[in-house]
Amino acid sequence: MRYKYFYKRLFWLVLLIPVLAAWQLKNKQQTTPAKQVAKRPNILFCIADDASLQHMSAYGMTNYVKTPNFDRIAREGLLFANAYTPNPKCAPSRAMILTGRNLWQLEEAGNHSPFWPAKFTSFVEALGKNGYQVGFTGKGWSPGDPGQVNGKPRQLTGPAYNEIKIAAPTKAISPVNYTANLAAFLDKKPKDQPFCFWYGGHEPHRAYAYGTGITLGKKKLSDVNNLPAFWPDNETVRNDVLDYAYEVEYYDQHIGQMLELLEKRGELENTIVVVTSDNGMPFPRVKGHIYEFANHLPLAIMWKNGIKNPGRKIQDYVSFVDFAPTFLELAGLKTNAANMQPMQGKSLQPIFASNKAGQVDTSRDHVLLGRERNDVGRPHDEGYPVRGIVKGDYYYVRNYEPERWPTGNPETGYLDTDGGPTKTEILKAKRNGGDTRTWDLAFGKRPAEELYRITKDPYCLTNLAADKNYSQIKESLHTQMEQELKSQQDPRMAGKGSVFDKYLYSEPKVRNFYERYTKGEAVKAGWVQESDFEKKPN
């Protein structure tokens, strides 16, 4: 009798095992996505406004700038030696970061101060609609008109957190307390929700409080080393550089405060911290112009839970279009599901997952560059179209309208170069009959083709394009560049490049600047000085 009950129970148990197993599998399938969402990494994207690679001290290139927090991220993560923005101007550079597309694939958003096309979703918008808490402090995507959603301006970098202010060390430095605003953002975040926060420092954008590099930064004129050979070397220029350096350090200080805040809240281990800049320093022949100092930018990335073998220096060529696909992949999102247009960039995740230093991915051996219309100041608000390629030792540039002024017309103040002491010094030297070499390099017209051997000529001073010894290299780079541009459907390769000149500049106060100014209207361009305007065309 006892055995009869035993076998009966065993019979029912055998029948129930598959049912219990199926229930357990179903329950696991229902709960796994929630666990995956909780493990998705946070993102802290830190972007300076106009800081060059040479001025992050981890690269060991200057004596007068100390950036210990950038250096920490490089030491505890990855330091990228070959990161480039395809366009060294604020709005198009940031547009490419947000979309993963090159400027020639972005319609109006490929220009500076444009109207943002409605069809281009930013990665921040995508993350915000897929489980992330998103926001920014300081400068997001700017300048330009982002358009509207439901009667309100689009939030391409999320809701703004700029309410909390601080007593800034100078009147030229933003009063926004970046770190405190990050804390306010985190206070609103549910405990288990991942976040994406954009720290857009306003520094070191001009203007500067002259002399503060010495008075507040405790620097000396003699500290300045590696002054670019395309500027004069005098007390005024050195002061200008030190004032810039002081603001670079201010930007870096907030990164350190943010790291400390995330550590205290237990968020740092699973946060991808990216530190970079949108373009090179706001000085002549740098910001806005297709040269090594303008496009080659600092990049350090730390992610304690996700980067193998930290402390590596990476030689792979990285483009700013690589950020968006990286963030989407790590958040577990596909491009279509995120409602984003196809991206040109490639995820950096294979580099994170590798143990190798140096060259990790052999296919990452070059980057493409370009510009269309940056600032106004030419007839009919025309731009200065350029395409370029950096590969190995060489930097090739094709200027498609070399008869135009690259920095804007002289009679309208060279509006493609921000006003400041260094610009003034170069203009004064030419007007006074002094050295014209720096003026030619900063403001003069350029040939159709330029080729520089940047390993020997990092300042891009010796144009090798007409040298027969380099003709094969030049043609090889030109051919590769234009073939890739055609495959990416660049309108300029199809003879339709004039479309970029026809897109409206979003700020009506300075739209059609050349025609209005030359007819006597007092049009104000707040980013240059009155003395920048030439009385007669050169």
XYZ file of C-alpha atoms in Angstrom:
538
model
C 0.000 0.000 0.000
C 2.834 2.302 0.952
C 4.544 1.706 -2.456
C 1.282 2.390 -4.285
C 1.073 5.948 -2.868
C 4.786 6.504 -3.532
C 4.496 5.634 -7.239
C 1.349 7.691 -7.569
C 3.103 10.762 -6.206
C 6.127 10.105 -8.381
C 3.834 9.900 -11.417
C 2.304 13.324 -10.731
C 5.723 14.838 -9.998
C 7.054 13.656 -13.344
C 4.065 15.256 -15.052
C 4.542 18.549 -13.214
C 8.276 18.984 -13.949
C 7.801 20.214 -17.567
C 4.989 22.536 -16.437
C 7.146 24.043 -13.702
C 10.087 24.382 -16.100
C 7.949 26.180 -18.682
C 6.557 28.539 -16.015
C 10.068 29.303 -14.789
C 11.314 30.020 -18.360
C 8.355 32.300 -19.046
C 8.942 34.146 -15.779
C 12.640 34.532 -16.636
C 11.789 35.922 -20.073
C 9.465 38.466 -18.491
C 11.952 39.638 -15.877
C 15.190 39.614 -17.907
C 14.522 42.832 -19.892
C 13.920 44.799 -16.690
C 17.220 43.559 -15.290
C 18.980 44.448 -18.543
C 17.517 47.965 -18.460
C 18.804 48.430 -14.917
C 22.297 47.411 -16.047
C 22.447 49.732 -19.036
C 25.330 52.169 -18.555
C 24.908 55.794 -17.626
C 26.479 58.385 -19.935
C 28.218 61.598 -18.868
C 29.236 63.446 -22.016
C 31.582 66.370 -21.288
C 32.330 68.754 -24.143
C 34.394 71.923 -23.911
C 33.619 74.911 -26.102
C 36.750 75.550 -28.231
C 39.586 73.576 -26.554
C 42.486 72.065 -28.507
C 44.113 68.675 -27.974
C 47.461 70.283 -27.183
C 46.015 71.772 -24.002
C 44.968 68.638 -22.168
C 48.015 67.783 -20.096
C 47.676 64.002 -20.566
C 49.093 64.511 -24.057
C 52.274 66.070 -22.616
C 52.482 68.847 -25.204
C 52.279 72.041 -23.109
C 53.700 73.287 -19.812
C 51.138 75.947 -18.964
C 47.869 73.965 -18.759
C 47.082 71.401 -16.052
C 44.023 69.203 -16.505
C 44.260 66.576 -13.746
C 40.689 65.345 -14.211
C 40.997 64.765 -17.939
C 44.279 63.030 -17.114
C 42.546 60.798 -14.558
C 39.948 59.704 -17.090
C 42.730 58.900 -19.563
C 44.666 57.002 -16.883
C 41.666 55.009 -15.637
C 40.166 54.591 -19.101
C 41.406 55.274 -22.626
C 43.339 58.156 -24.170
C 42.660 58.605 -27.877
C 45.554 60.002 -29.908
C 43.679 60.446 -33.195
C 40.184 61.785 -32.521
C 38.851 64.289 -35.069
C 35.771 66.376 -35.573
C 34.892 66.453 -39.279
C 33.956 70.155 -38.945
C 35.718 72.418 -36.413
C 32.791 74.760 -35.697
C 30.321 74.548 -32.811
C 26.936 73.783 -34.380
C 27.955 71.340 -37.141
C 30.417 69.545 -34.869
C 27.734 69.021 -32.225
C 25.191 68.012 -34.877
C 27.476 65.218 -36.034
C 27.961 64.041 -32.445
C 24.209 63.924 -31.915
C 23.290 62.141 -35.147
C 26.279 59.975 -36.116
C 26.159 61.529 -39.605
C 28.717 63.667 -41.419
C 27.975 67.302 -42.184
C 27.382 66.570 -45.880
C 24.663 64.121 -44.778
C 22.862 66.598 -42.515
C 21.300 69.110 -44.936
C 20.943 72.475 -43.121
C 22.512 71.090 -39.937
C 25.816 70.776 -41.809
C 26.086 74.586 -41.619
C 26.769 76.770 -38.600
C 23.733 78.452 -36.987
C 21.187 76.520 -39.070
C 17.582 75.462 -38.795
C 17.637 71.854 -37.558
C 15.856 69.475 -39.984
C 12.926 67.764 -38.262
C 13.822 64.314 -39.567
C 17.117 64.050 -37.680
C 16.649 62.551 -34.217
C 19.496 63.084 -31.754
C 20.861 60.191 -29.707
C 19.801 62.051 -26.550
C 16.206 62.246 -27.778
C 16.364 58.548 -28.651
C 17.672 57.566 -25.224
C 15.072 59.758 -23.542
C 12.287 57.866 -25.320
C 13.795 54.495 -24.431
C 14.145 54.487 -20.675
C 16.905 57.017 -19.981
C 16.675 60.141 -17.853
C 18.259 62.848 -20.052
C 19.358 66.442 -19.573
C 22.159 68.946 -20.016
C 23.861 71.880 -18.378
C 25.718 74.756 -20.003
C 25.769 74.671 -23.794
C 23.894 71.957 -25.650
C 23.485 72.074 -29.413
C 24.100 75.659 -30.426
C 23.911 78.078 -32.170
C 20.869 77.518 -34.320
C 17.119 76.935 -34.319
C 16.226 73.376 -33.196
C 12.619 73.623 -34.356
C 9.593 72.809 -32.232
C 7.709 69.840 -30.853
C 4.166 70.455 -29.574
C 4.742 74.196 -29.700
C 7.948 74.109 -27.653
C 11.622 74.153 -28.747
C 13.056 70.691 -29.398
C 15.395 69.464 -26.705
C 18.189 67.950 -28.774
C 20.336 67.443 -25.660
C 17.455 66.984 -23.240
C 15.906 69.411 -20.740
C 18.178 72.232 -19.556
C 19.559 72.318 -16.009
C 21.015 75.812 -15.758
C 19.080 77.368 -12.904
C 21.741 77.019 -10.202
C 24.374 79.746 -10.455
C 27.812 80.337 -8.949
C 30.094 83.311 -8.381
C 32.339 82.777 -11.407
C 36.007 83.762 -11.059
C 35.736 86.291 -13.931
C 32.909 88.052 -15.762
C 33.933 86.207 -18.915
C 33.274 82.778 -17.341
C 29.731 81.406 -17.260
C 27.913 81.769 -13.914
C 26.209 78.381 -14.421
C 27.151 75.970 -11.653
C 27.583 72.928 -13.844
C 28.183 70.442 -11.043
C 25.308 71.627 -8.871
C 22.993 71.351 -11.856
C 24.126 67.770 -12.439
C 23.251 67.086 -8.785
C 19.797 68.602 -9.322
C 19.328 66.390 -12.374
C 20.322 63.271 -10.423
C 17.962 64.223 -7.588
C 15.039 63.908 -10.025
C 16.154 60.546 -11.384
C 14.468 57.336 -10.185
C 16.972 55.111 -8.408
C 17.270 52.317 -10.973
C 16.918 54.423 -14.120
C 19.995 54.953 -16.332
C 20.857 58.512 -17.280
C 22.491 60.472 -20.072
C 23.755 63.906 -19.062
C 25.496 66.410 -21.356
C 27.947 68.791 -19.656
C 28.559 71.514 -22.217
C 31.061 73.884 -20.681
C 30.930 77.425 -22.073
C 34.677 77.572 -21.504
C 37.136 78.297 -23.074
C 34.963 80.138 -25.618
C 35.791 83.805 -26.020
C 35.756 86.452 -24.665
C 38.372 86.296 -21.861
C 39.181 88.648 -19.023
C 42.571 89.876 -20.228
C 45.480 89.054 -17.925
C 43.614 86.559 -15.714
C 45.837 83.696 -16.794
C 48.593 85.429 -14.858
C 46.628 87.084 -12.033
C 44.242 84.223 -11.237
C 45.907 81.270 -12.906
C 49.315 82.095 -11.408
C 50.950 81.520 -14.786
C 53.928 83.323 -16.317
C 54.536 84.498 -19.862
C 57.678 82.390 -19.889
C 55.551 79.262 -19.263
C 54.224 79.341 -22.819
C 55.858 76.669 -24.931
C 54.905 75.325 -28.351
C 53.348 78.609 -29.477
C 52.040 77.931 -32.999
C 54.275 79.419 -35.655
C 51.290 80.967 -37.441
C 50.883 83.682 -34.744
C 53.193 86.473 -33.637
C 55.151 85.730 -30.478
C 54.759 88.716 -28.189
C 53.419 89.636 -24.752
C 49.865 90.252 -25.961
C 49.552 86.893 -27.713
C 51.090 85.036 -24.778
C 48.639 86.697 -22.392
C 45.789 85.737 -24.699
C 46.948 82.099 -24.687
C 47.302 82.037 -20.886
C 43.813 83.494 -20.440
C 42.493 80.724 -22.665
C 44.483 78.157 -20.651
C 42.928 79.403 -17.420
C 39.443 78.717 -18.812
C 40.470 75.242 -20.015
C 41.454 74.478 -16.430
C 38.122 75.823 -15.172
C 36.287 73.434 -17.494
C 38.429 70.579 -16.169
C 37.721 71.485 -12.524
C 34.016 70.809 -12.987
C 34.780 67.401 -14.476
C 36.590 66.539 -11.244
C 33.662 67.745 -9.157
C 31.260 65.674 -11.260
C 33.365 62.543 -10.835
C 33.355 63.078 -7.082
C 29.576 63.561 -7.109
C 29.026 60.339 -9.061
C 31.356 58.423 -6.738
C 29.448 59.585 -3.672
C 26.170 58.471 -5.227
C 27.515 55.093 -6.289
C 26.995 55.843 -10.002
C 30.557 56.156 -11.292
C 31.365 52.467 -11.817
C 28.682 52.046 -14.481
C 28.970 55.482 -16.065
C 30.689 56.057 -19.398
C 32.515 59.360 -18.956
C 33.501 60.969 -22.255
C 35.590 64.153 -22.292
C 36.285 66.078 -25.477
C 35.812 69.457 -27.198
C 33.696 70.574 -30.142
C 36.553 72.214 -32.050
C 39.963 73.779 -31.609
C 40.817 76.960 -29.726
C 39.137 80.247 -30.837
C 42.249 81.736 -32.412
C 43.232 82.633 -35.995
C 43.817 79.671 -38.354
C 42.295 77.288 -35.804
C 38.574 77.295 -34.969
C 36.452 76.876 -38.079
C 39.310 76.030 -40.444
C 40.352 72.656 -41.826
C 43.778 72.259 -40.277
C 45.372 69.952 -37.733
C 45.024 72.333 -34.772
C 41.329 72.838 -35.505
C 40.079 69.316 -36.206
C 42.404 67.116 -34.117
C 40.801 67.113 -30.689
C 41.237 65.695 -27.176
C 39.334 62.552 -26.240
C 39.452 60.449 -23.100
C 36.831 57.852 -22.122
C 36.435 56.054 -18.800
C 33.960 53.261 -18.000
C 35.022 51.164 -15.057
C 32.432 48.439 -15.678
C 33.020 48.208 -19.408
C 36.542 49.090 -20.548
C 39.110 46.319 -20.437
C 42.747 46.954 -19.597
C 42.361 50.663 -18.689
C 45.262 53.025 -19.165
C 45.676 52.231 -22.859
C 46.567 54.862 -25.468
C 44.592 54.282 -28.669
C 46.005 55.176 -32.080
C 42.872 54.307 -34.098
C 41.368 57.203 -36.046
C 38.085 58.168 -34.421
C 35.512 60.565 -35.841
C 32.865 62.445 -33.892
C 30.236 60.537 -35.871
C 31.286 57.466 -33.845
C 29.771 58.692 -30.561
C 26.056 58.236 -31.362
C 26.314 54.616 -32.595
C 28.450 53.795 -29.553
C 25.868 55.095 -27.103
C 22.974 53.428 -28.912
C 24.724 50.058 -28.966
C 25.580 50.196 -25.274
C 21.988 51.175 -24.475
C 20.757 48.159 -26.456
C 19.014 50.232 -29.153
C 18.904 49.679 -32.903
C 18.949 52.697 -35.221
C 15.452 52.049 -36.569
C 13.969 51.449 -33.135
C 15.528 54.708 -31.964
C 13.891 56.547 -34.898
C 17.294 57.769 -36.067
C 18.509 58.169 -39.630
C 21.208 55.678 -40.766
C 24.530 56.571 -39.166
C 27.910 56.861 -40.839
C 29.853 56.357 -37.612
C 31.018 53.066 -36.105
C 30.652 52.016 -32.483
C 33.722 52.262 -30.254
C 32.618 49.217 -28.251
C 35.179 46.887 -29.918
C 37.931 49.185 -28.663
C 36.424 49.175 -25.159
C 36.277 45.371 -25.191
C 39.817 44.884 -26.482
C 42.941 44.512 -24.365
C 45.152 46.075 -27.033
C 46.844 49.465 -26.987
C 47.974 51.315 -30.101
C 46.091 50.369 -33.253
C 43.148 48.158 -32.315
C 41.108 48.178 -35.535
C 43.257 48.367 -38.686
C 40.305 49.703 -40.701
C 40.355 52.863 -38.600
C 43.237 54.388 -40.543
C 41.759 57.735 -41.659
C 38.985 60.287 -41.179
C 37.136 62.615 -43.551
C 36.792 66.340 -42.870
C 34.835 69.253 -44.306
C 33.081 72.559 -43.917
C 30.429 74.550 -45.684
C 29.033 77.835 -44.358
C 30.278 78.687 -40.907
C 29.737 82.359 -40.091
C 28.332 84.929 -42.504
C 30.354 87.804 -43.982
C 30.645 86.873 -47.639
C 28.329 88.052 -50.444
C 24.948 86.297 -50.377
C 25.896 84.547 -47.114
C 28.080 82.127 -49.058
C 30.224 79.603 -47.255
C 33.731 78.350 -47.850
C 33.367 74.734 -49.005
C 36.189 72.377 -48.112
C 36.667 68.627 -47.928
C 39.685 66.860 -46.514
C 41.165 63.569 -45.410
C 43.707 62.698 -42.730
C 45.554 59.448 -43.243
C 48.910 58.353 -41.879
C 51.433 61.158 -42.130
C 49.355 63.329 -44.417
C 46.597 65.920 -44.322
C 44.964 66.602 -47.695
C 42.551 69.519 -48.214
C 40.477 70.469 -51.254
C 39.147 74.049 -51.344
C 36.257 74.068 -53.826
C 35.844 77.868 -54.058
C 39.386 79.239 -53.624
C 38.420 82.665 -55.002
C 36.377 83.292 -51.835
C 37.867 84.599 -48.597
C 38.294 81.606 -46.236
C 37.603 83.605 -43.085
C 35.031 85.963 -44.573
C 35.579 89.206 -46.450
C 38.058 91.726 -44.977
C 35.569 94.624 -45.239
C 33.126 92.680 -43.064
C 35.627 91.853 -40.323
C 36.790 88.332 -41.197
C 33.727 86.988 -39.374
C 34.877 83.374 -39.510
C 37.568 84.185 -36.937
C 36.478 85.237 -33.440
C 37.680 88.617 -32.272
C 40.428 88.769 -29.654
C 43.917 90.082 -28.900
C 45.738 87.607 -31.162
C 43.530 88.453 -34.145
C 44.046 92.151 -33.449
C 47.826 91.735 -33.302
C 47.907 90.011 -36.695
C 45.736 92.694 -38.306
C 47.769 95.518 -36.752
C 51.038 94.063 -38.024
C 49.819 94.056 -41.615
C 48.221 97.487 -41.426
C 51.403 98.965 -39.968
C 53.561 97.523 -42.714
C 55.049 94.827 -40.510
C 55.042 91.044 -40.819
C 52.433 89.905 -43.345
C 53.203 86.187 -43.097
C 50.853 85.602 -40.181
C 48.090 87.549 -41.958
C 48.511 85.436 -45.088
C 48.265 82.232 -43.049
C 45.286 83.382 -40.975
C 43.181 85.371 -43.453
C 44.650 85.163 -46.962
C 43.125 83.291 -49.859
C 44.138 79.670 -50.278
C 44.962 77.438 -53.239
C 42.582 74.792 -54.548
C 44.630 72.003 -52.995
C 46.703 71.726 -49.839
C 48.847 68.828 -48.642
C 50.778 68.715 -45.383
C 53.036 66.105 -43.853
C 51.755 66.561 -40.331
C 54.269 64.283 -38.627
C 56.938 66.820 -39.606
C 54.710 69.892 -40.052
C 51.961 69.836 -37.388
C 51.248 73.547 -37.901
C 50.438 72.915 -41.591
C 52.779 75.623 -42.858
C 54.452 73.971 -45.865
C 51.987 73.144 -48.615
C 53.281 70.169 -50.619
C 50.391 70.006 -53.082
C 52.426 71.456 -55.963
C 55.528 69.387 -55.178
C 55.950 66.661 -57.827
C 57.602 64.409 -55.252
C 54.246 64.142 -53.479
C 51.946 64.005 -56.513
C 51.204 60.291 -56.128
C 50.314 60.680 -52.445
C 48.147 63.696 -53.223
C 46.240 61.925 -55.990
C 45.744 58.817 -53.888
C 44.266 60.811 -51.000
C 42.127 62.944 -53.314
C 40.722 59.870 -55.051
C 39.960 58.009 -51.828
C 38.334 61.085 -50.297
C 36.016 61.795 -53.216
C 35.093 58.126 -53.701
C 34.003 57.898 -50.072
C 32.153 61.210 -50.277
C 30.255 59.955 -53.330
C 29.310 56.766 -51.507
C 28.027 58.933 -48.643
C 25.924 60.979 -51.119
C 27.690 64.276 -50.524
C 25.769 66.845 -52.628
C 29.043 68.534 -53.528
C 30.243 65.394 -55.299
C 27.082 65.464 -57.456
C 27.568 69.099 -58.480
C 24.876 70.272 -56.044
C 27.095 71.841 -53.378
C 25.490 75.272 -53.808
C 22.565 73.983 -51.754
C 24.579 74.698 -48.590
C 24.817 78.389 -49.547
C 21.060 78.587 -50.035
C 20.086 77.347 -46.584
C 19.020 80.294 -44.435
C 21.237 81.438 -41.573
C 18.961 81.031 -38.551
C 19.762 84.362 -36.891
C 17.883 87.139 -38.767
C 19.845 89.895 -37.004
C 22.951 89.069 -39.039
C 21.435 87.337 -42.055
C 22.608 88.879 -45.369
C 25.340 90.590 -43.372
C 27.579 91.501 -46.315
C 24.891 93.257 -48.357
C 23.433 95.089 -45.380
C 26.790 96.176 -43.932
C 28.258 97.361 -47.233
C 25.110 99.443 -47.845
C 25.724 101.294 -44.581
C 23.461 99.451 -42.150
C 24.925 99.163 -38.640
C 24.751 95.377 -38.401
C 26.334 94.068 -35.219
C 28.351 90.838 -35.106
C 28.995 90.383 -31.419
C 31.723 87.780 -31.818
C 34.224 90.170 -33.459
C 35.580 93.631 -32.651
C 34.967 96.900 -34.483
C 38.666 97.113 -35.278
C 38.480 93.817 -37.210
C 36.749 95.522 -40.144
C 38.997 96.739 -42.949
C 38.312 100.207 -44.301
C 39.106 99.069 -47.822
C 39.047 95.598 -49.356
C 42.478 93.954 -49.546
